[in-house]
Amino acid sequence: MTHALLRGDHHVHSTFSDDAVSTLAENVAAAAAAGLETVRLVDHVRRSTTWVPEYLEAVHALQVPEGLTVLTGVEAKILDASGELDIPELPQGIDRILIADHQFPGIDGPLGPSTVRERIAEGWSTDDVLDQFVAALIAAMQRHPGNQLAHCFSLLPKIGLSEDDLGVERIGAWAAEAARTDTMVEVNEKWVCPGVTVLDALRDAGAVIVASTDSHVAADVGRYPRLTALLDGGDAP
């Protein structure tokens, strides 16, 4: 039986993103073919992005099949430890900002994973790294409430850590803030995160969990070969 969360796909990229290959219309058609009830069309932005009004016009012009709800979003990375986002001024009509941990939120700006690994090797303690990382996620939710965390904690393996290193207190504080700020948290097919322990903490806190493929090609929209066991509390393949 299909898990209820898998009837939606809340993170789908189109050709408005420079690393995706399918159009908005192709993604909507794929969502309908997959039997989805909801699809969120999302594309990457930076402070310099100017095409958001054009994107919204294109979404509004779509022919949406009956029974499918189309939502909008933009994905922006966290820039620094204060939770500032790499995002332009947005017009009305964007349903949710997807807050993404593409790079490590440093004090003075984003740090690449290799830089963080080097600093850990030089003596930056794991506790300090994780404290700063989780504090930045919380700050971003506080500065931009009512939005969505994209593939949260996908950065950890890139810097040589894992969700197991977070600990109960950090996860609990983060999950509570997600609930308090009306921040949706996606469980991501592409990155298979967050994991079971984090999802349990979100449920305990009363936070909203949604599913996403993070698809960059229409053939992947609404396809969840890895998440069913994870969402049911088991191990993803």
mmCIF file of C-alpha atoms in Angstrom:
data_model
loop_
_atom_site.group_PDB
_atom_site.id
_atom_site.type_symbol
_atom_site.label_atom_id
_atom_site.label_comp_id
_atom_site.label_asym_id
_atom_site.label_seq_id
_atom_site.Cartn_x
_atom_site.Cartn_y
_atom_site.Cartn_z
ATOM 1 C CA MET A 1 0.000 0.000 0.000
ATOM 2 C CA THR A 2 1.305 3.478 -0.849
ATOM 3 C CA HIS A 3 2.278 5.536 2.171
ATOM 4 C CA ALA A 4 0.026 8.614 2.427
ATOM 5 C CA LEU A 5 2.979 11.002 2.222
ATOM 6 C CA LEU A 6 4.024 9.522 -1.106
ATOM 7 C CA ARG A 7 0.895 10.861 -2.785
ATOM 8 C CA GLY A 8 2.720 14.177 -3.008
ATOM 9 C CA ASP A 9 6.055 15.350 -4.374
ATOM 10 C CA HIS A 10 7.078 18.639 -2.766
ATOM 11 C CA HIS A 11 10.377 19.279 -4.564
ATOM 12 C CA VAL A 12 10.432 19.020 -8.364
ATOM 13 C CA HIS A 13 12.875 20.990 -10.557
ATOM 14 C CA SER A 14 12.311 22.285 -14.084
ATOM 15 C CA THR A 15 14.356 23.973 -16.785
ATOM 16 C CA PHE A 16 14.187 27.192 -14.754
ATOM 17 C CA SER A 17 16.991 25.482 -12.788
ATOM 18 C CA ASP A 18 20.262 25.235 -14.696
ATOM 19 C CA ASP A 19 20.782 21.594 -13.707
ATOM 20 C CA ALA A 20 17.337 20.197 -14.646
ATOM 21 C CA VAL A 21 16.092 18.980 -18.016
ATOM 22 C CA SER A 22 12.267 18.823 -17.893
ATOM 23 C CA THR A 23 9.782 21.630 -18.382
ATOM 24 C CA LEU A 24 7.102 22.636 -15.905
ATOM 25 C CA ALA A 25 4.469 21.075 -18.160
ATOM 26 C CA GLU A 26 6.396 17.805 -18.423
ATOM 27 C CA ASN A 27 6.690 17.644 -14.628
ATOM 28 C CA VAL A 28 2.965 18.247 -14.151
ATOM 29 C CA ALA A 29 2.147 15.533 -16.684
ATOM 30 C CA ALA A 30 4.522 13.151 -14.895
ATOM 31 C CA ALA A 31 2.935 13.941 -11.529
ATOM 32 C CA ALA A 32 -0.503 13.129 -12.904
ATOM 33 C CA ALA A 33 0.777 9.929 -14.510
ATOM 34 C CA ALA A 34 2.281 8.864 -11.171
ATOM 35 C CA GLY A 35 -1.107 9.326 -9.505
ATOM 36 C CA LEU A 36 0.015 12.158 -7.260
ATOM 37 C CA GLU A 37 -2.416 14.444 -5.487
ATOM 38 C CA THR A 38 0.084 17.289 -4.957
ATOM 39 C CA VAL A 39 3.226 18.492 -6.700
ATOM 40 C CA ARG A 40 5.400 21.447 -5.708
ATOM 41 C CA LEU A 41 7.294 22.963 -8.625
ATOM 42 C CA VAL A 42 10.598 24.303 -7.291
ATOM 43 C CA ASP A 43 13.639 25.936 -8.838
ATOM 44 C CA HIS A 44 17.004 27.173 -7.577
ATOM 45 C CA VAL A 45 17.434 30.877 -6.907
ATOM 46 C CA ARG A 46 20.242 33.176 -5.858
ATOM 47 C CA ARG A 47 20.210 36.817 -4.822
ATOM 48 C CA SER A 48 20.856 37.738 -8.446
ATOM 49 C CA THR A 49 17.901 35.726 -9.833
ATOM 50 C CA THR A 50 15.450 37.807 -11.886
ATOM 51 C CA TRP A 51 13.184 35.195 -13.493
ATOM 52 C CA VAL A 52 10.790 34.432 -10.609
ATOM 53 C CA PRO A 53 7.898 36.515 -12.063
ATOM 54 C CA GLU A 54 8.334 34.694 -15.395
ATOM 55 C CA TYR A 55 8.322 31.355 -13.562
ATOM 56 C CA LEU A 56 5.083 32.228 -11.761
ATOM 57 C CA GLU A 57 3.439 33.269 -15.016
ATOM 58 C CA ALA A 58 4.464 29.964 -16.580
ATOM 59 C CA VAL A 59 3.045 27.999 -13.635
ATOM 60 C CA HIS A 60 -0.254 29.873 -13.800
ATOM 61 C CA ALA A 61 -0.495 29.111 -17.532
ATOM 62 C CA LEU A 62 -0.197 25.344 -17.023
ATOM 63 C CA GLN A 63 -3.031 23.002 -17.884
ATOM 64 C CA VAL A 64 -3.406 21.095 -14.616
ATOM 65 C CA PRO A 65 -5.169 17.726 -14.709
ATOM 66 C CA GLU A 66 -8.189 17.311 -12.480
ATOM 67 C CA GLY A 67 -7.317 15.940 -9.050
ATOM 68 C CA LEU A 68 -3.788 17.384 -8.978
ATOM 69 C CA THR A 69 -2.849 20.394 -6.857
ATOM 70 C CA VAL A 70 0.143 22.377 -8.111
ATOM 71 C CA LEU A 71 2.150 24.388 -5.585
ATOM 72 C CA THR A 72 5.121 26.692 -6.117
ATOM 73 C CA GLY A 73 8.497 27.112 -4.461
ATOM 74 C CA VAL A 74 12.042 28.372 -4.798
ATOM 75 C CA GLU A 75 15.109 26.693 -3.324
ATOM 76 C CA ALA A 76 17.757 28.835 -1.647
ATOM 77 C CA LYS A 77 20.856 27.857 0.289
ATOM 78 C CA ILE A 78 21.659 29.004 3.810
ATOM 79 C CA LEU A 79 24.539 31.475 3.544
ATOM 80 C CA ASP A 80 25.829 31.790 7.073
ATOM 81 C CA ALA A 81 25.439 30.997 10.763
ATOM 82 C CA SER A 82 22.805 33.720 11.172
ATOM 83 C CA GLY A 83 20.420 31.831 8.877
ATOM 84 C CA GLU A 84 20.530 34.330 6.026
ATOM 85 C CA LEU A 85 19.442 32.891 2.668
ATOM 86 C CA ASP A 86 20.791 33.376 -0.848
ATOM 87 C CA ILE A 87 17.477 34.643 -2.159
ATOM 88 C CA PRO A 88 16.132 37.621 -4.145
ATOM 89 C CA GLU A 89 13.138 39.702 -3.181
ATOM 90 C CA LEU A 90 10.179 37.514 -4.074
ATOM 91 C CA PRO A 91 6.884 38.553 -5.635
ATOM 92 C CA GLN A 92 3.559 37.367 -4.305
ATOM 93 C CA GLY A 93 2.673 33.831 -5.349
ATOM 94 C CA ILE A 94 5.516 31.673 -4.054
ATOM 95 C CA ASP A 95 3.946 29.182 -1.658
ATOM 96 C CA ARG A 96 7.128 28.088 0.137
ATOM 97 C CA ILE A 97 10.830 28.802 0.174
ATOM 98 C CA LEU A 98 12.871 25.611 0.319
ATOM 99 C CA ILE A 99 15.716 26.211 2.764
ATOM 100 C CA ALA A 100 18.694 24.112 1.681
ATOM 101 C CA ASP A 101 21.949 23.030 3.346
ATOM 102 C CA HIS A 102 23.979 23.066 0.114
ATOM 103 C CA GLN A 103 27.048 24.350 1.926
ATOM 104 C CA PHE A 104 28.097 24.705 5.541
ATOM 105 C CA PRO A 105 26.793 27.948 7.105
ATOM 106 C CA GLY A 106 29.986 29.594 8.285
ATOM 107 C CA ILE A 107 30.240 32.656 10.487
ATOM 108 C CA ASP A 108 31.259 34.864 7.550
ATOM 109 C CA GLY A 109 29.625 32.948 4.720
ATOM 110 C CA PRO A 110 29.190 29.491 3.216
ATOM 111 C CA LEU A 111 31.983 26.942 3.486
ATOM 112 C CA GLY A 112 32.470 24.069 1.060
ATOM 113 C CA PRO A 113 32.493 20.516 2.469
ATOM 114 C CA SER A 114 36.203 20.031 1.802
ATOM 115 C CA THR A 115 37.012 23.165 3.794
ATOM 116 C CA VAL A 116 34.974 21.916 6.740
ATOM 117 C CA ARG A 117 36.651 18.499 6.624
ATOM 118 C CA GLU A 118 40.054 20.189 6.625
ATOM 119 C CA ARG A 119 39.138 22.334 9.627
ATOM 120 C CA ILE A 120 37.863 19.290 11.507
ATOM 121 C CA ALA A 121 41.156 17.537 10.768
ATOM 122 C CA GLU A 122 42.952 20.601 12.127
ATOM 123 C CA GLY A 123 41.013 20.453 15.390
ATOM 124 C CA TRP A 124 37.562 21.991 14.933
ATOM 125 C CA SER A 125 35.533 19.854 17.327
ATOM 126 C CA THR A 126 32.590 17.847 16.066
ATOM 127 C CA ASP A 127 30.393 19.308 18.801
ATOM 128 C CA ASP A 128 31.192 22.862 17.721
ATOM 129 C CA VAL A 129 30.594 22.020 14.067
ATOM 130 C CA LEU A 130 27.215 20.458 14.799
ATOM 131 C CA ASP A 131 26.187 23.212 17.216
ATOM 132 C CA GLN A 132 26.866 25.844 14.574
ATOM 133 C CA PHE A 133 25.148 23.847 11.849
ATOM 134 C CA VAL A 134 21.960 23.149 13.799
ATOM 135 C CA ALA A 135 21.859 26.705 15.163
ATOM 136 C CA ALA A 136 22.006 28.018 11.589
ATOM 137 C CA LEU A 137 19.124 25.764 10.540
ATOM 138 C CA ILE A 138 17.081 26.993 13.484
ATOM 139 C CA ALA A 139 17.968 30.617 12.724
ATOM 140 C CA ALA A 140 16.896 30.174 9.094
ATOM 141 C CA MET A 141 13.537 28.782 10.201
ATOM 142 C CA GLN A 142 13.084 31.696 12.595
ATOM 143 C CA ARG A 143 13.990 34.295 9.955
ATOM 144 C CA HIS A 144 11.817 32.641 7.300
ATOM 145 C CA PRO A 145 8.905 30.920 9.087
ATOM 146 C CA GLY A 146 6.234 29.013 7.229
ATOM 147 C CA ASN A 147 8.533 27.479 4.647
ATOM 148 C CA GLN A 148 10.212 24.087 4.010
ATOM 149 C CA LEU A 149 13.546 22.440 4.774
ATOM 150 C CA ALA A 150 15.004 20.764 1.694
ATOM 151 C CA HIS A 151 17.025 17.521 2.023
ATOM 152 C CA CYS A 152 17.949 18.539 5.559
ATOM 153 C CA PHE A 153 21.178 16.988 6.910
ATOM 154 C CA SER A 154 22.286 15.881 3.439
ATOM 155 C CA LEU A 155 25.410 17.960 4.070
ATOM 156 C CA LEU A 156 26.574 15.830 7.013
ATOM 157 C CA PRO A 157 28.072 12.886 5.063
ATOM 158 C CA LYS A 158 29.860 15.371 2.824
ATOM 159 C CA ILE A 159 31.740 16.754 5.839
ATOM 160 C CA GLY A 160 32.447 13.314 7.279
ATOM 161 C CA LEU A 161 29.609 13.223 9.831
ATOM 162 C CA SER A 162 26.158 11.642 10.031
ATOM 163 C CA GLU A 163 22.758 12.152 11.595
ATOM 164 C CA ASP A 164 23.833 9.737 14.353
ATOM 165 C CA ASP A 165 26.339 12.371 15.481
ATOM 166 C CA LEU A 166 23.633 14.980 16.093
ATOM 167 C CA GLY A 167 22.418 13.613 19.413
ATOM 168 C CA VAL A 168 19.005 13.760 21.053
ATOM 169 C CA GLU A 169 19.222 17.344 22.313
ATOM 170 C CA ARG A 170 20.155 18.916 18.980
ATOM 171 C CA ILE A 171 17.573 16.900 17.070
ATOM 172 C CA GLY A 172 14.884 17.695 19.635
ATOM 173 C CA ALA A 173 15.561 21.440 19.561
ATOM 174 C CA TRP A 174 15.606 21.477 15.771
ATOM 175 C CA ALA A 175 12.377 19.455 15.475
ATOM 176 C CA ALA A 176 10.599 21.633 18.042
ATOM 177 C CA GLU A 177 11.547 24.757 16.092
ATOM 178 C CA ALA A 178 10.290 23.233 12.853
ATOM 179 C CA ALA A 179 6.923 22.688 14.505
ATOM 180 C CA ARG A 180 6.878 26.135 16.147
ATOM 181 C CA THR A 181 7.717 27.991 12.928
ATOM 182 C CA ASP A 182 5.329 26.004 10.693
ATOM 183 C CA THR A 183 8.297 24.704 8.741
ATOM 184 C CA MET A 184 7.583 21.657 6.612
ATOM 185 C CA VAL A 185 10.420 19.139 6.571
ATOM 186 C CA GLU A 186 10.811 17.030 3.480
ATOM 187 C CA VAL A 187 11.992 13.450 3.519
ATOM 188 C CA ASN A 188 14.032 13.286 0.360
ATOM 189 C CA GLU A 189 14.207 10.345 -2.049
ATOM 190 C CA LYS A 190 17.403 11.497 -3.772
ATOM 191 C CA TRP A 191 19.423 11.914 -0.571
ATOM 192 C CA VAL A 192 17.376 9.517 1.645
ATOM 193 C CA CYS A 193 17.247 11.978 4.503
ATOM 194 C CA PRO A 194 16.334 12.722 7.213
ATOM 195 C CA GLY A 195 16.528 9.252 8.701
ATOM 196 C CA VAL A 196 14.288 7.316 11.056
ATOM 197 C CA THR A 197 15.478 8.889 14.322
ATOM 198 C CA VAL A 198 15.001 12.410 13.001
ATOM 199 C CA LEU A 199 11.600 11.598 11.509
ATOM 200 C CA ASP A 200 10.486 10.187 14.866
ATOM 201 C CA ALA A 201 11.579 13.419 16.560
ATOM 202 C CA LEU A 202 9.620 15.466 14.032
ATOM 203 C CA ARG A 203 6.508 13.393 14.626
ATOM 204 C CA ASP A 204 6.922 13.715 18.396
ATOM 205 C CA ALA A 205 7.238 17.496 18.039
ATOM 206 C CA GLY A 206 4.156 17.725 15.836
ATOM 207 C CA ALA A 207 6.057 19.014 12.795
ATOM 208 C CA VAL A 208 4.742 18.520 9.266
ATOM 209 C CA ILE A 209 6.632 15.993 7.131
ATOM 210 C CA VAL A 210 6.266 15.892 3.348
ATOM 211 C CA ALA A 211 7.887 13.676 0.734
ATOM 212 C CA SER A 212 9.971 14.792 -2.203
ATOM 213 C CA THR A 213 11.975 13.271 -5.008
ATOM 214 C CA ASP A 214 14.129 16.369 -5.642
ATOM 215 C CA SER A 215 13.704 15.321 -9.257
ATOM 216 C CA HIS A 216 15.638 17.012 -12.056
ATOM 217 C CA VAL A 217 13.968 14.973 -14.797
ATOM 218 C CA ALA A 218 10.256 14.279 -15.208
ATOM 219 C CA ALA A 219 10.708 10.511 -15.210
ATOM 220 C CA ASP A 220 11.602 10.690 -11.503
ATOM 221 C CA VAL A 221 8.586 12.725 -10.372
ATOM 222 C CA GLY A 222 6.549 10.861 -7.771
ATOM 223 C CA ARG A 223 8.798 7.787 -7.908
ATOM 224 C CA TYR A 224 9.839 6.625 -4.435
ATOM 225 C CA PRO A 225 11.716 3.301 -4.576
ATOM 226 C CA ARG A 226 13.766 4.140 -1.450
ATOM 227 C CA LEU A 227 11.427 5.950 0.951
ATOM 228 C CA THR A 228 8.565 3.588 1.762
ATOM 229 C CA ALA A 229 10.510 1.557 4.340
ATOM 230 C CA LEU A 230 12.067 4.712 5.785
ATOM 231 C CA LEU A 231 8.722 6.415 6.313
ATOM 232 C CA ASP A 232 7.380 3.291 7.975
ATOM 233 C CA GLY A 233 10.278 3.307 10.445
ATOM 234 C CA GLY A 234 12.530 0.825 8.725
ATOM 235 C CA ASP A 235 15.758 1.043 6.763
ATOM 236 C CA ALA A 236 15.785 2.406 3.245
ATOM 237 C CA PRO A 237 17.444 0.200 0.629
#
